[in-house]
Amino acid sequence: MSTEPFKNVILIPQTNQLLGLYTIIRDAQTKRPDFIFYSDRIIRLLVEEGLNQLPVTPKSVETATNQTFEGVSFLGKICGVSIVRAGESMEQGLRECCRSVRIGKILIQRDEETALPRLFYEKLPDDISERYVFLLDPMLATGGSAMMATDVLLKRGVKQDRIFFLNLICSKEGVDSYHEKFPDVKIVTGAVDECLDENKYLVPGLGDFGDRYYCI
Ligand code: PRP
Ligand code: URA
Ligand code: MG
């Protein structure tokens, strides 16, 4: 299978391991402790792939056997920005890879009747325009919430090509709408679902991610 179904969509390798993790979290019978545990495993893979997208510079080191190893070192500063509530579930996975990483928050809620997003609150690092930004939200359905959050980042001076949207499941139509507006943002995802239902939920999807991770 191609790992890049659309331009600027990075689909992480569709291994049997990954498929097994998605099978658990998509199963309606899966209870909250397992839902959290297996979602966290996927989140970790998404974070590692996001980090893999960042630039590096050549670096050589002396090894303990007095040999030279030609490697690389990481370039640039990063921060995470979670779209509250569900996006907060991805913060820990980022912290596990990037110690004491700065994290901003954007509170956007999708109206349950209309599925339209509403922005309530934002708190972002002052120097965010100088950083690579990992925008965190597990679900991209219509794309409305992610677009609203990206608008907030752009208004703060972040360039599109410095934003990486990390996501567990997106829809084809959500990706198309998002990239029509923000073609240079990279979406790092583990699954692209076929369509949305009459309530604008992903199909096959997994239901309400925030409820399953935090409440049910
Ligand atoms: C969910 C999800 C995304 C949004 C996706 O959040 O976490 O933010 O919906 O839908 P969209 O692409 O159609 O905008 P929701 O607002 O339901 O709140 P939650 O994070 O509290 O679950
Ligand atoms: N939010 C979710 O949690 N799930 C969906 O399928 C769509 C929006
Ligand atoms: Mg949300």
Short mmCIF file of C-alpha atoms and ligand atoms in Angstrom, two decimals:
data_model
loop_
_atom_site.label_atom_id
_atom_site.label_comp_id
_atom_site.label_asym_id
_atom_site.label_seq_id
_atom_site.Cartn_x
_atom_site.Cartn_y
_atom_site.Cartn_z
CA MET A 1 0.00 0.00 0.00
CA SER A 2 1.24 3.52 -0.75
CA THR A 3 2.28 5.41 2.36
CA GLU A 4 1.20 8.72 0.81
CA PRO A 5 -2.38 8.59 -0.49
CA PHE A 6 -2.61 12.37 -0.92
CA LYS A 7 -0.04 15.13 -1.10
CA ASN A 8 1.02 16.22 2.39
CA VAL A 9 -0.78 13.31 4.05
CA ILE A 10 1.70 11.01 5.76
CA LEU A 11 0.00 7.70 6.47
CA ILE A 12 2.10 5.75 8.96
CA PRO A 13 3.00 2.20 7.81
CA GLN A 14 -0.11 0.00 7.78
CA THR A 15 1.51 -2.95 9.56
CA ASN A 16 -0.42 -5.84 11.10
CA GLN A 17 0.57 -4.44 14.48
CA LEU A 18 -1.05 -1.08 13.69
CA LEU A 19 -4.14 -2.75 12.24
CA GLY A 20 -4.45 -4.77 15.46
CA LEU A 21 -4.31 -1.59 17.56
CA TYR A 22 -7.01 0.08 15.45
CA THR A 23 -9.13 -3.07 15.64
CA ILE A 24 -9.13 -2.78 19.44
CA ILE A 25 -9.94 0.92 19.64
CA ARG A 26 -12.61 0.76 16.90
CA ASP A 27 -14.38 -2.16 18.66
CA ALA A 28 -17.47 -0.77 20.44
CA GLN A 29 -17.02 -3.45 23.15
CA THR A 30 -13.58 -2.14 24.18
CA LYS A 31 -13.68 -0.63 27.67
CA ARG A 32 -11.97 2.59 28.69
CA PRO A 33 -8.73 1.17 30.17
CA ASP A 34 -7.95 -0.72 26.97
CA PHE A 35 -9.16 2.15 24.81
CA ILE A 36 -6.67 4.45 26.55
CA PHE A 37 -3.81 1.95 26.50
CA TYR A 38 -4.07 1.08 22.81
CA SER A 39 -4.83 4.65 21.69
CA ASP A 40 -1.69 5.73 23.54
CA ARG A 41 0.34 3.19 21.60
CA ILE A 42 -0.92 4.62 18.31
CA ILE A 43 -0.30 8.16 19.52
CA ARG A 44 3.31 7.28 20.25
CA LEU A 45 3.76 6.05 16.67
CA LEU A 46 2.23 9.27 15.30
CA VAL A 47 4.54 11.40 17.44
CA GLU A 48 7.60 9.44 16.29
CA GLU A 49 6.57 9.91 12.64
CA GLY A 50 5.95 13.63 13.24
CA LEU A 51 9.46 13.97 14.68
CA ASN A 52 10.81 12.07 11.71
CA GLN A 53 9.51 14.86 9.44
CA LEU A 54 11.69 17.52 11.07
CA PRO A 55 14.98 18.68 9.55
CA VAL A 56 18.34 17.40 10.78
CA THR A 57 21.94 18.43 10.23
CA PRO A 58 24.94 16.10 9.84
CA LYS A 59 26.82 15.38 13.05
CA SER A 60 29.73 13.03 13.71
CA VAL A 61 30.58 11.62 17.15
CA GLU A 62 33.39 9.52 18.59
CA THR A 63 32.07 6.17 19.79
CA ALA A 64 33.29 4.17 22.81
CA THR A 65 35.35 2.04 20.42
CA ASN A 66 37.26 5.15 19.21
CA GLN A 67 35.51 5.11 15.88
CA THR A 68 33.73 7.97 14.14
CA PHE A 69 30.01 7.65 13.66
CA GLU A 70 28.48 9.87 10.99
CA GLY A 71 25.04 10.72 12.31
CA VAL A 72 22.67 13.67 12.54
CA SER A 73 21.39 16.05 15.15
CA PHE A 74 17.96 17.62 15.38
CA LEU A 75 17.39 21.18 14.21
CA GLY A 76 14.84 23.67 15.42
CA LYS A 77 12.50 24.07 18.37
CA ILE A 78 9.10 22.44 18.61
CA CYS A 79 5.92 22.79 20.62
CA GLY A 80 2.65 20.90 20.89
CA VAL A 81 -0.79 22.51 20.61
CA SER A 82 -3.75 20.39 21.64
CA ILE A 83 -7.32 21.00 20.52
CA VAL A 84 -9.15 20.55 23.81
CA ARG A 85 -10.66 18.17 24.92
CA ALA A 86 -9.76 15.09 22.86
CA GLY A 87 -6.42 16.50 21.67
CA GLU A 88 -5.15 16.60 25.26
CA SER A 89 -4.99 12.79 25.16
CA MET A 90 -1.99 13.17 22.81
CA GLU A 91 0.08 15.43 25.05
CA GLN A 92 1.60 12.63 27.14
CA GLY A 93 2.84 10.76 24.06
CA LEU A 94 4.57 13.95 22.92
CA ARG A 95 6.11 14.51 26.36
CA GLU A 96 7.44 10.95 26.42
CA CYS A 97 9.46 11.71 23.28
CA CYS A 98 10.30 15.38 23.92
CA ARG A 99 11.12 16.06 27.56
CA SER A 100 9.63 19.30 28.93
CA VAL A 101 8.17 20.24 25.53
CA ARG A 102 6.08 23.42 25.57
CA ILE A 103 2.37 22.84 25.10
CA GLY A 104 -0.32 25.31 24.08
CA LYS A 105 -4.07 24.77 24.15
CA ILE A 106 -6.92 25.78 21.88
CA LEU A 107 -10.40 25.02 23.17
CA ILE A 108 -12.70 24.33 20.25
CA GLN A 109 -15.98 22.45 20.61
CA ARG A 110 -18.05 21.08 17.77
CA ASP A 111 -21.72 21.99 18.16
CA GLU A 112 -23.61 18.71 18.65
CA GLU A 113 -26.55 19.85 16.46
CA THR A 114 -24.78 21.56 13.58
CA ALA A 115 -21.27 20.00 13.82
CA LEU A 116 -19.86 23.52 13.40
CA PRO A 117 -16.84 24.39 15.54
CA ARG A 118 -16.79 27.18 18.12
CA LEU A 119 -13.62 28.73 19.51
CA PHE A 120 -13.65 29.44 23.27
CA TYR A 121 -10.05 29.86 24.40
CA GLU A 122 -6.43 29.84 23.26
CA LYS A 123 -3.18 29.95 25.21
CA LEU A 124 -0.01 29.48 23.17
CA PRO A 125 3.75 29.86 23.76
CA ASP A 126 4.86 33.48 23.07
CA ASP A 127 7.53 32.40 20.60
CA ILE A 128 5.30 29.94 18.74
CA SER A 129 6.07 31.54 15.34
CA GLU A 130 9.72 30.39 15.74
CA ARG A 131 8.76 26.79 16.46
CA TYR A 132 7.63 23.72 14.58
CA VAL A 133 4.10 23.06 15.82
CA PHE A 134 2.59 19.63 16.41
CA LEU A 135 -1.16 20.29 16.32
CA LEU A 136 -2.86 17.47 18.22
CA ASP A 137 -6.38 16.13 17.70
CA PRO A 138 -7.26 12.43 17.29
CA MET A 139 -10.27 13.02 15.02
CA LEU A 140 -10.63 14.98 11.79
CA ALA A 141 -14.19 14.61 10.48
CA THR A 142 -15.50 17.65 8.54
CA GLY A 143 -12.16 19.33 9.21
CA GLY A 144 -13.90 22.37 10.73
CA SER A 145 -12.19 22.17 14.14
CA ALA A 146 -8.72 21.63 12.68
CA MET A 147 -9.21 24.52 10.23
CA MET A 148 -10.31 26.84 13.02
CA ALA A 149 -7.28 25.84 15.13
CA THR A 150 -4.93 26.32 12.17
CA ASP A 151 -6.35 29.82 11.60
CA VAL A 152 -5.42 30.63 15.21
CA LEU A 153 -1.83 29.42 14.61
CA LEU A 154 -1.48 31.38 11.36
CA LYS A 155 -2.72 34.55 13.06
CA ARG A 156 0.09 34.04 15.58
CA GLY A 157 2.62 34.02 12.74
CA VAL A 158 3.22 30.26 12.37
CA LYS A 159 3.92 29.31 8.73
CA GLN A 160 1.89 26.44 7.24
CA ASP A 161 4.98 24.39 6.43
CA ARG A 162 5.96 24.43 10.11
CA ILE A 163 2.68 22.83 11.21
CA PHE A 164 2.23 19.05 11.53
CA PHE A 165 -1.28 17.90 12.35
CA LEU A 166 -1.09 14.58 14.23
CA ASN A 167 -4.29 12.59 13.98
CA LEU A 168 -5.56 9.03 14.62
CA ILE A 169 -8.41 8.99 12.09
CA CYS A 170 -9.32 11.44 9.35
CA SER A 171 -11.96 11.40 6.61
CA LYS A 172 -11.19 11.87 2.93
CA GLU A 173 -13.57 14.82 2.69
CA GLY A 174 -12.12 16.41 5.85
CA VAL A 175 -8.60 16.15 4.45
CA ASP A 176 -9.71 17.65 1.12
CA SER A 177 -11.44 20.60 2.81
CA TYR A 178 -8.49 21.14 5.11
CA HIS A 179 -5.90 21.04 2.34
CA GLU A 180 -7.94 23.31 0.10
CA LYS A 181 -7.39 25.97 2.75
CA PHE A 182 -3.97 24.91 4.08
CA PRO A 183 -2.17 22.96 1.34
CA ASP A 184 1.26 23.14 3.01
CA VAL A 185 0.33 21.70 6.41
CA LYS A 186 1.41 18.06 6.74
CA ILE A 187 -1.19 15.67 8.18
CA VAL A 188 0.37 12.69 9.94
CA THR A 189 -2.33 10.06 10.42
CA GLY A 190 -2.84 6.36 11.03
CA ALA A 191 -6.14 5.88 9.18
CA VAL A 192 -8.18 7.55 6.44
CA ASP A 193 -11.88 6.64 6.75
CA GLU A 194 -14.32 6.47 3.86
CA CYS A 195 -17.01 8.97 4.80
CA LEU A 196 -19.11 10.64 7.50
CA ASP A 197 -22.55 9.64 8.81
CA GLU A 198 -25.62 11.89 9.10
CA ASN A 199 -24.24 13.27 12.41
CA LYS A 200 -20.86 14.02 10.80
CA TYR A 201 -19.15 11.18 12.65
CA LEU A 202 -16.42 9.18 10.93
CA VAL A 203 -17.44 5.91 9.25
CA PRO A 204 -16.39 3.28 10.25
CA GLY A 205 -14.75 5.52 12.89
CA LEU A 206 -14.85 4.70 16.58
CA GLY A 207 -17.55 6.99 18.00
CA ASP A 208 -16.73 9.97 20.20
CA PHE A 209 -13.02 9.77 20.98
CA GLY A 210 -13.14 12.25 23.88
CA ASP A 211 -16.00 10.40 25.58
CA ARG A 212 -14.32 7.02 25.16
CA TYR A 213 -10.91 8.26 26.40
CA TYR A 214 -12.15 10.38 29.31
CA CYS A 215 -15.71 9.45 30.30
CA ILE A 216 -17.41 6.25 29.23
C1 PRP B 1 -14.09 16.25 18.16
C2 PRP B 1 -12.66 15.93 17.76
C3 PRP B 1 -12.30 17.10 16.87
C4 PRP B 1 -13.62 17.38 16.17
C5 PRP B 1 -13.59 16.74 14.80
O1 PRP B 1 -14.10 17.13 19.21
O2 PRP B 1 -11.81 15.80 18.84
O3 PRP B 1 -11.88 18.23 17.59
O4 PRP B 1 -14.66 16.79 16.96
O5 PRP B 1 -14.71 17.08 14.06
P1 PRP B 1 -14.67 18.10 12.82
O6 PRP B 1 -13.51 17.70 11.99
O7 PRP B 1 -16.00 17.84 12.15
O8 PRP B 1 -14.57 19.48 13.35
P2 PRP B 1 -15.42 17.68 19.94
O9 PRP B 1 -15.66 19.10 19.58
O10 PRP B 1 -16.55 16.73 19.75
O11 PRP B 1 -15.05 17.74 21.45
P3 PRP B 1 -14.20 16.86 22.45
O12 PRP B 1 -12.78 17.10 22.08
O13 PRP B 1 -14.57 17.42 23.76
O14 PRP B 1 -14.63 15.44 22.30
N1 URA B 2 -15.47 13.57 16.86
C1 URA B 2 -15.27 12.30 17.30
O1 URA B 2 -14.87 12.08 18.45
N2 URA B 2 -15.55 11.30 16.45
C2 URA B 2 -16.00 11.50 15.21
O2 URA B 2 -16.23 10.52 14.48
C3 URA B 2 -16.19 12.83 14.77
C4 URA B 2 -15.92 13.84 15.62
MG MG B 3 -12.42 18.45 19.98
#
